[in-house]
Amino acid sequence: MEPLPLILAPMAGFTDAPFRLLCRRLGADRTVTEMVSAQAMVYKDRKTATLAKIPEGDDHCAIQLFGHDPAVMGEAAAMLASGDYAGVSYAHPPVAIDINMGCPVRKIVASGDGSALMQNPALCGQVVAAVVRTVRIPVTVKIRAGWDKEHVNAVEVAAACVENGAAQIAVHGRTRNQMYAPSSDNGVIRSVRQALPANVPVIGNGDIRSVADALAMVEETGCSGIMIGREALGNPWIFAAVGAVFAGQTYIPPTEDEIRRTAMDLVAAIVQDKGEEAGVRESRGRAAHFIRGMRGSARMREGLNRACTLAQVREILQD
Ligand SMILES: Cc1cc2nc3c(=O)[nH]c(=O)nc-3n(C[C@H](O)[C@H](O)[C@H](O)COP(=O)(O)O)c2cc1C
């Protein structure tokens, strides 16, 4: 089977610089940052800039932007693409600006951002056009199937985006109202693939938990690339596993020791970035994804929830 690009899905609270770097090292061809607020950038919010940090080695990273006002989106995209913004730091320039048209969270859609944009395909096109006008790197878009099952309009939205210059469309096969259940619908991804010009990549996303799921995504949709989110949180080796099948190679899964060591290295990198207190607090949930299913994982999780220092986390993960 022809190798297709494997992309780490953007996940707020998870796809920070250390995690993206880990996935890139383990076989993700591309990564995407956590979503960055266009409005906050235009207000010159300093904390927001820390989301747009690209470390050495994360050399195929797109920055995701959310918002709904074309002018604000254009202005923020220009700052992100050029890196001309206090606090933004790039070891590698971003390879694309990705526009979030999929986030279902109430607070986001209440402001007209994320998947709320899909209720207005013309506005989707205007947002893309405004961003395309202000940056020289490709502009990509991530959408869902639609708002709800009465309004499955991924094809219309994708076409509006492409007509206005979008270079790639990633589709998560659920509506906004479905949030994360029931299962993602590959049929809608296939419809987008069939509707768009062949030279515009359509990336399939949703519920890829295994190599078999990845192969089914390719076969059922004809997609041009694969985007994996939640499975990677505790199993970043999924990229290597899928990549090996594409390359006709054998995949050797990590040992339990390697999994624990990788979780520990990730926590250490997060602590280095965010400081010990915030880093350890945030890392509790992050490390828990790695130990899921291991013998003694419930006890380890309890320990992680009480841990306050990096040394305590190390002790629990090495126990
Ligand atoms: C915790 C979490 C945070 C997410 N944050 C974002 C985000 O910032 N931007 C975005 O476009 N999608 C976001 N998503 C959606 C994912 O990118 C992806 O579309 C979704 O999880 C389905 O893929 P999966 O089944 O492989 O996880 C998020 C999902 C999760 C679970």
mmCIF file of C-alpha atoms and ligand atoms in Angstrom:
data_model
loop_
_atom_site.group_PDB
_atom_site.id
_atom_site.type_symbol
_atom_site.label_atom_id
_atom_site.label_comp_id
_atom_site.label_asym_id
_atom_site.label_seq_id
_atom_site.Cartn_x
_atom_site.Cartn_y
_atom_site.Cartn_z
ATOM 1 C CA MET A 1 0.000 0.000 0.000
ATOM 2 C CA GLU A 2 1.272 3.475 -0.877
ATOM 3 C CA PRO A 3 2.652 5.274 2.202
ATOM 4 C CA LEU A 4 0.390 8.168 3.169
ATOM 5 C CA PRO A 5 1.311 11.042 5.498
ATOM 6 C CA LEU A 6 0.567 10.293 9.139
ATOM 7 C CA ILE A 7 -0.479 13.354 11.083
ATOM 8 C CA LEU A 8 -0.827 13.932 14.818
ATOM 9 C CA ALA A 9 -4.246 15.563 15.360
ATOM 10 C CA PRO A 10 -4.322 18.885 17.208
ATOM 11 C CA MET A 11 -5.494 18.378 20.799
ATOM 12 C CA ALA A 12 -5.825 21.285 23.207
ATOM 13 C CA GLY A 13 -4.094 20.465 26.479
ATOM 14 C CA PHE A 14 -2.059 17.648 24.916
ATOM 15 C CA THR A 15 -0.260 18.472 21.677
ATOM 16 C CA ASP A 16 2.247 20.764 23.320
ATOM 17 C CA ALA A 17 5.833 20.971 22.087
ATOM 18 C CA PRO A 18 7.167 17.945 24.072
ATOM 19 C CA PHE A 19 4.362 15.658 22.911
ATOM 20 C CA ARG A 20 4.571 16.743 19.287
ATOM 21 C CA LEU A 21 8.299 16.148 19.310
ATOM 22 C CA LEU A 22 7.790 12.679 20.776
ATOM 23 C CA CYS A 23 5.249 11.757 18.082
ATOM 24 C CA ARG A 24 7.477 13.153 15.335
ATOM 25 C CA ARG A 25 10.362 11.021 16.601
ATOM 26 C CA LEU A 26 8.099 7.976 16.680
ATOM 27 C CA GLY A 27 6.962 8.319 13.090
ATOM 28 C CA ALA A 28 4.376 11.103 12.743
ATOM 29 C CA ASP A 29 5.131 12.856 9.452
ATOM 30 C CA ARG A 30 3.449 16.049 10.585
ATOM 31 C CA THR A 31 2.159 17.616 13.763
ATOM 32 C CA VAL A 32 -0.284 20.406 14.611
ATOM 33 C CA THR A 33 -0.150 22.684 17.661
ATOM 34 C CA GLU A 34 -2.911 23.145 20.182
ATOM 35 C CA MET A 35 -5.445 25.669 18.922
ATOM 36 C CA VAL A 36 -4.381 29.295 19.238
ATOM 37 C CA SER A 37 -6.973 32.059 19.651
ATOM 38 C CA ALA A 38 -6.791 34.648 16.868
ATOM 39 C CA GLN A 39 -8.568 37.153 19.083
ATOM 40 C CA ALA A 40 -6.077 36.656 21.917
ATOM 41 C CA MET A 41 -3.179 37.171 19.509
ATOM 42 C CA VAL A 42 -4.619 40.388 18.217
ATOM 43 C CA TYR A 43 -5.006 41.521 21.877
ATOM 44 C CA LYS A 44 -1.290 40.694 22.255
ATOM 45 C CA ASP A 45 -1.891 38.097 24.946
ATOM 46 C CA ARG A 46 1.533 36.754 25.930
ATOM 47 C CA LYS A 47 0.417 33.395 27.268
ATOM 48 C CA THR A 48 -1.152 32.532 23.918
ATOM 49 C CA ALA A 49 2.232 32.819 22.241
ATOM 50 C CA THR A 50 3.585 29.943 24.310
ATOM 51 C CA LEU A 51 1.234 27.607 22.400
ATOM 52 C CA ALA A 52 2.992 28.604 19.200
ATOM 53 C CA LYS A 53 6.378 27.283 20.184
ATOM 54 C CA ILE A 54 8.089 24.909 17.737
ATOM 55 C CA PRO A 55 11.062 23.065 19.245
ATOM 56 C CA GLU A 56 14.144 21.682 17.480
ATOM 57 C CA GLY A 57 13.143 18.453 15.745
ATOM 58 C CA ASP A 58 9.415 19.270 15.391
ATOM 59 C CA ASP A 59 10.223 20.190 11.839
ATOM 60 C CA HIS A 60 6.910 19.616 10.123
ATOM 61 C CA CYS A 61 4.529 21.453 12.391
ATOM 62 C CA ALA A 62 1.408 23.429 11.462
ATOM 63 C CA ILE A 63 -0.045 26.050 13.779
ATOM 64 C CA GLN A 64 -3.760 25.853 14.399
ATOM 65 C CA LEU A 65 -5.761 29.035 14.697
ATOM 66 C CA PHE A 66 -9.349 29.483 15.821
ATOM 67 C CA GLY A 67 -11.670 32.414 15.430
ATOM 68 C CA HIS A 68 -14.429 33.577 13.110
ATOM 69 C CA ASP A 69 -13.708 37.167 12.100
ATOM 70 C CA PRO A 70 -11.882 37.138 8.750
ATOM 71 C CA ALA A 71 -9.905 40.322 9.505
ATOM 72 C CA VAL A 72 -8.825 39.106 12.947
ATOM 73 C CA MET A 73 -7.934 35.681 11.575
ATOM 74 C CA GLY A 74 -5.876 37.244 8.792
ATOM 75 C CA GLU A 75 -4.015 39.514 11.192
ATOM 76 C CA ALA A 76 -3.277 36.710 13.669
ATOM 77 C CA ALA A 77 -2.204 34.316 10.898
ATOM 78 C CA ALA A 78 0.267 36.875 9.572
ATOM 79 C CA MET A 79 1.844 37.220 13.025
ATOM 80 C CA LEU A 80 2.048 33.453 13.470
ATOM 81 C CA ALA A 81 3.429 32.763 10.017
ATOM 82 C CA SER A 82 6.164 35.372 10.373
ATOM 83 C CA GLY A 83 6.881 34.669 14.061
ATOM 84 C CA ASP A 84 6.721 38.421 14.602
ATOM 85 C CA TYR A 85 5.023 38.289 17.991
ATOM 86 C CA ALA A 86 6.444 38.571 21.501
ATOM 87 C CA GLY A 87 6.941 35.109 22.974
ATOM 88 C CA VAL A 88 6.601 33.111 19.735
ATOM 89 C CA SER A 89 9.664 30.950 19.166
ATOM 90 C CA TYR A 90 10.346 28.701 16.225
ATOM 91 C CA ALA A 91 13.288 26.346 15.793
ATOM 92 C CA HIS A 92 11.596 25.583 12.452
ATOM 93 C CA PRO A 93 9.106 27.820 10.673
ATOM 94 C CA PRO A 94 5.519 26.504 10.675
ATOM 95 C CA VAL A 95 4.711 24.506 7.546
ATOM 96 C CA ALA A 96 1.081 25.663 7.436
ATOM 97 C CA ILE A 97 -1.605 27.638 9.207
ATOM 98 C CA ASP A 98 -4.461 25.290 10.031
ATOM 99 C CA ILE A 99 -7.921 26.743 10.622
ATOM 100 C CA ASN A 100 -10.087 25.101 13.271
ATOM 101 C CA MET A 101 -13.650 24.550 12.039
ATOM 102 C CA GLY A 102 -14.254 21.471 14.162
ATOM 103 C CA CYS A 103 -14.010 22.284 17.855
ATOM 104 C CA PRO A 104 -17.349 21.379 19.476
ATOM 105 C CA VAL A 105 -16.746 22.861 22.962
ATOM 106 C CA ARG A 106 -19.639 25.059 24.116
ATOM 107 C CA LYS A 107 -17.514 28.053 25.073
ATOM 108 C CA ILE A 108 -15.848 28.055 21.648
ATOM 109 C CA VAL A 109 -18.973 27.605 19.527
ATOM 110 C CA ALA A 110 -20.849 30.193 21.632
ATOM 111 C CA SER A 111 -18.396 32.759 20.259
ATOM 112 C CA GLY A 112 -19.044 31.567 16.702
ATOM 113 C CA ASP A 113 -15.680 29.779 16.514
ATOM 114 C CA GLY A 114 -14.678 26.145 15.823
ATOM 115 C CA SER A 115 -17.483 23.993 14.425
ATOM 116 C CA ALA A 116 -19.974 26.903 14.685
ATOM 117 C CA LEU A 117 -18.318 28.240 11.527
ATOM 118 C CA MET A 118 -19.683 25.269 9.591
ATOM 119 C CA GLN A 119 -23.181 26.712 10.011
ATOM 120 C CA ASN A 120 -22.129 29.432 7.603
ATOM 121 C CA PRO A 121 -20.170 28.016 4.636
ATOM 122 C CA ALA A 122 -19.819 31.462 3.029
ATOM 123 C CA LEU A 123 -18.111 32.754 6.174
ATOM 124 C CA CYS A 124 -15.828 29.680 6.163
ATOM 125 C CA GLY A 125 -14.728 30.720 2.686
ATOM 126 C CA GLN A 126 -14.178 34.330 3.792
ATOM 127 C CA VAL A 127 -12.061 33.236 6.757
ATOM 128 C CA VAL A 128 -9.893 31.063 4.517
ATOM 129 C CA ALA A 129 -9.568 33.843 1.925
ATOM 130 C CA ALA A 130 -8.476 36.346 4.593
ATOM 131 C CA VAL A 131 -5.805 34.007 5.927
ATOM 132 C CA VAL A 132 -4.593 32.988 2.452
ATOM 133 C CA ARG A 133 -4.202 36.679 1.594
ATOM 134 C CA THR A 134 -1.911 37.381 4.546
ATOM 135 C CA VAL A 135 0.418 34.352 4.649
ATOM 136 C CA ARG A 136 2.767 32.720 2.175
ATOM 137 C CA ILE A 137 2.626 29.230 3.637
ATOM 138 C CA PRO A 138 -0.192 26.780 2.866
ATOM 139 C CA VAL A 139 -3.499 27.266 4.663
ATOM 140 C CA THR A 140 -5.195 24.055 5.712
ATOM 141 C CA VAL A 141 -8.586 23.497 7.346
ATOM 142 C CA LYS A 142 -9.936 20.953 9.814
ATOM 143 C CA ILE A 143 -13.678 20.335 9.743
ATOM 144 C CA ARG A 144 -16.286 17.927 11.099
ATOM 145 C CA ALA A 145 -19.143 16.237 9.205
ATOM 146 C CA GLY A 146 -21.377 19.217 9.981
ATOM 147 C CA TRP A 147 -23.265 20.795 12.873
ATOM 148 C CA ASP A 148 -25.823 18.033 13.509
ATOM 149 C CA LYS A 149 -27.316 15.125 11.636
ATOM 150 C CA GLU A 150 -29.811 17.419 9.895
ATOM 151 C CA HIS A 151 -26.940 19.595 8.680
ATOM 152 C CA VAL A 152 -24.186 17.342 7.364
ATOM 153 C CA ASN A 153 -22.501 19.847 5.046
ATOM 154 C CA ALA A 154 -18.826 18.847 5.082
ATOM 155 C CA VAL A 155 -18.781 18.726 1.264
ATOM 156 C CA GLU A 156 -20.179 22.247 0.927
ATOM 157 C CA VAL A 157 -17.853 23.684 3.584
ATOM 158 C CA ALA A 158 -14.810 21.907 2.162
ATOM 159 C CA ALA A 159 -15.613 23.207 -1.334
ATOM 160 C CA ALA A 160 -16.011 26.785 -0.023
ATOM 161 C CA CYS A 161 -12.635 26.500 1.712
ATOM 162 C CA VAL A 162 -10.872 25.099 -1.347
ATOM 163 C CA GLU A 163 -12.418 27.697 -3.684
ATOM 164 C CA ASN A 164 -10.883 30.314 -1.410
ATOM 165 C CA GLY A 165 -7.425 28.813 -1.407
ATOM 166 C CA ALA A 166 -7.319 26.055 1.245
ATOM 167 C CA ALA A 167 -4.529 23.618 0.387
ATOM 168 C CA GLN A 168 -5.776 20.643 2.406
ATOM 169 C CA ILE A 169 -8.920 19.578 4.258
ATOM 170 C CA ALA A 170 -8.906 17.244 7.267
ATOM 171 C CA VAL A 171 -12.295 15.710 8.069
ATOM 172 C CA HIS A 172 -13.377 14.239 11.419
ATOM 173 C CA GLY A 173 -16.400 12.109 10.572
ATOM 174 C CA ARG A 174 -18.693 13.298 13.367
ATOM 175 C CA THR A 175 -21.088 16.215 13.659
ATOM 176 C CA ARG A 176 -20.632 18.886 16.300
ATOM 177 C CA ASN A 177 -23.573 17.539 18.288
ATOM 178 C CA GLN A 178 -22.073 14.058 18.314
ATOM 179 C CA MET A 179 -19.007 15.429 20.112
ATOM 180 C CA TYR A 180 -17.077 12.129 20.475
ATOM 181 C CA ALA A 181 -19.811 9.443 20.173
ATOM 182 C CA PRO A 182 -21.223 7.472 18.359
ATOM 183 C CA SER A 183 -18.452 6.286 16.085
ATOM 184 C CA SER A 184 -16.950 8.456 13.359
ATOM 185 C CA ASP A 185 -18.459 8.082 9.874
ATOM 186 C CA ASN A 186 -15.949 7.318 7.146
ATOM 187 C CA GLY A 187 -18.695 7.818 4.525
ATOM 188 C CA VAL A 188 -18.637 11.579 4.951
ATOM 189 C CA ILE A 189 -14.860 11.614 4.514
ATOM 190 C CA ARG A 190 -15.265 9.643 1.291
ATOM 191 C CA SER A 191 -17.866 12.159 0.053
ATOM 192 C CA VAL A 192 -15.453 15.043 0.653
ATOM 193 C CA ARG A 193 -12.649 13.133 -1.075
ATOM 194 C CA GLN A 194 -14.853 12.488 -4.102
ATOM 195 C CA ALA A 195 -16.112 16.068 -4.292
ATOM 196 C CA LEU A 196 -12.787 17.902 -4.138
ATOM 197 C CA PRO A 197 -10.194 18.170 -6.925
ATOM 198 C CA ALA A 198 -7.750 15.260 -6.778
ATOM 199 C CA ASN A 199 -4.787 17.596 -6.147
ATOM 200 C CA VAL A 200 -6.249 18.796 -2.816
ATOM 201 C CA PRO A 201 -5.346 16.316 -0.075
ATOM 202 C CA VAL A 202 -8.232 15.129 2.102
ATOM 203 C CA ILE A 203 -7.092 13.801 5.459
ATOM 204 C CA GLY A 204 -9.171 11.142 7.219
ATOM 205 C CA ASN A 205 -9.675 11.497 10.965
ATOM 206 C CA GLY A 206 -11.732 9.817 13.647
ATOM 207 C CA ASP A 207 -11.460 6.695 15.784
ATOM 208 C CA ILE A 208 -8.185 5.332 14.413
ATOM 209 C CA ARG A 209 -7.109 3.133 17.303
ATOM 210 C CA SER A 210 -5.152 0.455 15.450
ATOM 211 C CA VAL A 211 -3.377 -0.416 12.220
ATOM 212 C CA ALA A 212 -6.577 -2.122 11.043
ATOM 213 C CA ASP A 213 -8.553 1.103 11.631
ATOM 214 C CA ALA A 214 -5.963 3.056 9.639
ATOM 215 C CA LEU A 215 -6.148 0.646 6.718
ATOM 216 C CA ALA A 216 -9.953 0.737 6.820
ATOM 217 C CA MET A 217 -9.828 4.543 6.749
ATOM 218 C CA VAL A 218 -7.719 4.439 3.574
ATOM 219 C CA GLU A 219 -9.797 1.763 1.885
ATOM 220 C CA GLU A 220 -13.199 3.187 2.789
ATOM 221 C CA THR A 221 -12.453 6.837 2.032
ATOM 222 C CA GLY A 222 -9.625 7.020 -0.505
ATOM 223 C CA CYS A 223 -8.131 9.663 1.792
ATOM 224 C CA SER A 224 -4.745 11.226 1.081
ATOM 225 C CA GLY A 225 -3.432 11.062 4.645
ATOM 226 C CA ILE A 226 -4.335 9.900 8.107
ATOM 227 C CA MET A 227 -4.774 11.952 11.256
ATOM 228 C CA ILE A 228 -4.642 10.289 14.659
ATOM 229 C CA GLY A 229 -5.609 11.922 17.953
ATOM 230 C CA ARG A 230 -6.665 10.128 21.119
ATOM 231 C CA GLU A 231 -4.941 6.815 20.460
ATOM 232 C CA ALA A 232 -1.609 8.607 20.293
ATOM 233 C CA LEU A 233 -2.045 10.037 23.807
ATOM 234 C CA GLY A 234 -0.854 6.825 25.436
ATOM 235 C CA ASN A 235 0.387 5.068 22.320
ATOM 236 C CA PRO A 236 2.482 7.421 20.203
ATOM 237 C CA TRP A 237 3.968 4.246 18.669
ATOM 238 C CA ILE A 238 0.756 3.980 16.601
ATOM 239 C CA PHE A 239 2.510 6.119 13.960
ATOM 240 C CA ALA A 240 5.398 3.661 13.701
ATOM 241 C CA ALA A 241 2.975 0.732 13.600
ATOM 242 C CA VAL A 242 0.929 2.209 10.732
ATOM 243 C CA GLY A 243 4.068 3.439 8.941
ATOM 244 C CA ALA A 244 5.573 -0.047 9.090
ATOM 245 C CA VAL A 245 2.531 -1.576 7.403
ATOM 246 C CA PHE A 246 2.648 1.042 4.628
ATOM 247 C CA ALA A 247 6.356 0.308 4.144
ATOM 248 C CA GLY A 248 5.874 -3.466 4.264
ATOM 249 C CA GLN A 249 8.125 -3.666 7.314
ATOM 250 C CA THR A 250 7.795 -5.483 10.595
ATOM 251 C CA TYR A 251 6.759 -3.422 13.581
ATOM 252 C CA ILE A 252 8.181 -4.253 16.969
ATOM 253 C CA PRO A 253 5.979 -2.857 19.753
ATOM 254 C CA PRO A 254 7.639 -1.177 22.742
ATOM 255 C CA THR A 255 8.333 -3.118 25.925
ATOM 256 C CA GLU A 256 6.627 -2.068 29.158
ATOM 257 C CA ASP A 257 9.960 -0.616 30.320
ATOM 258 C CA GLU A 258 10.202 1.484 27.184
ATOM 259 C CA ILE A 259 6.646 2.726 27.655
ATOM 260 C CA ARG A 260 7.346 3.781 31.245
ATOM 261 C CA ARG A 261 10.630 5.424 30.248
ATOM 262 C CA THR A 262 8.944 7.312 27.407
ATOM 263 C CA ALA A 263 6.197 8.538 29.752
ATOM 264 C CA MET A 264 8.873 9.672 32.208
ATOM 265 C CA ASP A 265 10.833 11.518 29.523
ATOM 266 C CA LEU A 266 7.628 13.246 28.403
ATOM 267 C CA VAL A 267 6.821 14.357 31.955
ATOM 268 C CA ALA A 268 10.384 15.626 32.397
ATOM 269 C CA ALA A 269 10.126 17.642 29.166
ATOM 270 C CA ILE A 270 6.775 19.110 30.231
ATOM 271 C CA VAL A 271 8.251 20.076 33.606
ATOM 272 C CA GLN A 272 11.196 21.702 31.886
ATOM 273 C CA ASP A 273 8.795 23.774 29.777
ATOM 274 C CA LYS A 274 6.179 24.646 32.373
ATOM 275 C CA GLY A 275 7.983 24.443 35.721
ATOM 276 C CA GLU A 276 7.735 21.674 38.322
ATOM 277 C CA GLU A 277 4.428 22.540 39.981
ATOM 278 C CA ALA A 278 2.373 23.192 36.833
ATOM 279 C CA GLY A 279 4.250 20.547 34.853
ATOM 280 C CA VAL A 280 3.687 17.738 37.373
ATOM 281 C CA ARG A 281 0.036 18.715 37.862
ATOM 282 C CA GLU A 282 -0.539 18.604 34.125
ATOM 283 C CA SER A 283 1.473 15.438 33.698
ATOM 284 C CA ARG A 284 -0.715 13.301 35.966
ATOM 285 C CA GLY A 285 -3.315 12.763 33.260
ATOM 286 C CA ARG A 286 -0.722 12.622 30.530
ATOM 287 C CA ALA A 287 1.307 9.802 32.115
ATOM 288 C CA ALA A 288 -1.895 7.924 33.010
ATOM 289 C CA HIS A 289 -2.593 7.393 29.298
ATOM 290 C CA PHE A 290 0.699 5.500 28.941
ATOM 291 C CA ILE A 291 0.162 3.095 31.826
ATOM 292 C CA ARG A 292 -3.407 2.164 30.912
ATOM 293 C CA GLY A 293 -3.788 -1.595 30.906
ATOM 294 C CA MET A 294 -0.502 -2.279 32.737
ATOM 295 C CA ARG A 295 -0.467 -4.442 35.839
ATOM 296 C CA GLY A 296 -0.794 -2.139 38.869
ATOM 297 C CA SER A 297 -1.993 0.792 36.763
ATOM 298 C CA ALA A 298 -4.786 1.764 39.198
ATOM 299 C CA ARG A 299 -2.233 2.050 42.020
ATOM 300 C CA MET A 300 0.164 3.994 39.797
ATOM 301 C CA ARG A 301 -2.630 6.379 38.771
ATOM 302 C CA GLU A 302 -3.478 7.053 42.416
ATOM 303 C CA GLY A 303 0.173 7.760 43.090
ATOM 304 C CA LEU A 304 0.396 10.094 40.110
ATOM 305 C CA ASN A 305 -2.629 12.021 41.348
ATOM 306 C CA ARG A 306 -0.842 12.678 44.636
ATOM 307 C CA ALA A 307 2.591 13.399 43.130
ATOM 308 C CA CYS A 308 3.875 16.947 43.473
ATOM 309 C CA THR A 309 7.471 16.603 42.310
ATOM 310 C CA LEU A 310 9.214 15.169 39.299
ATOM 311 C CA ALA A 311 11.112 12.790 41.595
ATOM 312 C CA GLN A 312 7.825 11.356 42.890
ATOM 313 C CA VAL A 313 6.539 10.845 39.341
ATOM 314 C CA ARG A 314 9.804 9.093 38.467
ATOM 315 C CA GLU A 315 9.503 6.788 41.463
ATOM 316 C CA ILE A 316 5.938 5.808 40.520
ATOM 317 C CA LEU A 317 6.737 5.181 36.866
ATOM 318 C CA GLN A 318 9.871 3.209 37.677
ATOM 319 C CA ASP A 319 8.267 1.165 40.455
HETATM 320 C C1 LIG B 1 -8.672 16.524 24.398
HETATM 321 C C2 LIG B 1 -8.927 16.873 22.963
HETATM 322 C C3 LIG B 1 -8.587 18.129 22.496
HETATM 323 C C4 LIG B 1 -8.830 18.477 21.160
HETATM 324 N N1 LIG B 1 -8.442 19.704 20.716
HETATM 325 C C5 LIG B 1 -8.587 20.017 19.393
HETATM 326 C C6 LIG B 1 -8.090 21.244 18.869
HETATM 327 O O1 LIG B 1 -7.503 22.077 19.583
HETATM 328 N N2 LIG B 1 -8.272 21.495 17.558
HETATM 329 C C7 LIG B 1 -8.913 20.598 16.726
HETATM 330 O O2 LIG B 1 -9.065 20.877 15.523
HETATM 331 N N3 LIG B 1 -9.382 19.434 17.184
HETATM 332 C C8 LIG B 1 -9.209 19.113 18.487
HETATM 333 N N4 LIG B 1 -9.626 17.898 18.942
HETATM 334 C C9 LIG B 1 -10.189 16.912 17.986
HETATM 335 C C10 LIG B 1 -9.088 15.978 17.452
HETATM 336 O O3 LIG B 1 -8.155 16.704 16.674
HETATM 337 C C11 LIG B 1 -9.681 14.851 16.581
HETATM 338 O O4 LIG B 1 -10.368 15.439 15.510
HETATM 339 C C12 LIG B 1 -10.649 13.960 17.353
HETATM 340 O O5 LIG B 1 -10.136 13.609 18.614
HETATM 341 C C13 LIG B 1 -10.968 12.688 16.554
HETATM 342 O O6 LIG B 1 -9.804 11.957 16.269
HETATM 343 P P1 LIG B 1 -9.385 10.662 17.154
HETATM 344 O O7 LIG B 1 -10.556 9.745 17.173
HETATM 345 O O8 LIG B 1 -8.192 10.099 16.468
HETATM 346 O O9 LIG B 1 -9.089 11.175 18.539
HETATM 347 C C14 LIG B 1 -9.418 17.545 20.274
HETATM 348 C C15 LIG B 1 -9.759 16.279 20.764
HETATM 349 C C16 LIG B 1 -9.508 15.922 22.077
HETATM 350 C C17 LIG B 1 -9.877 14.542 22.547
#
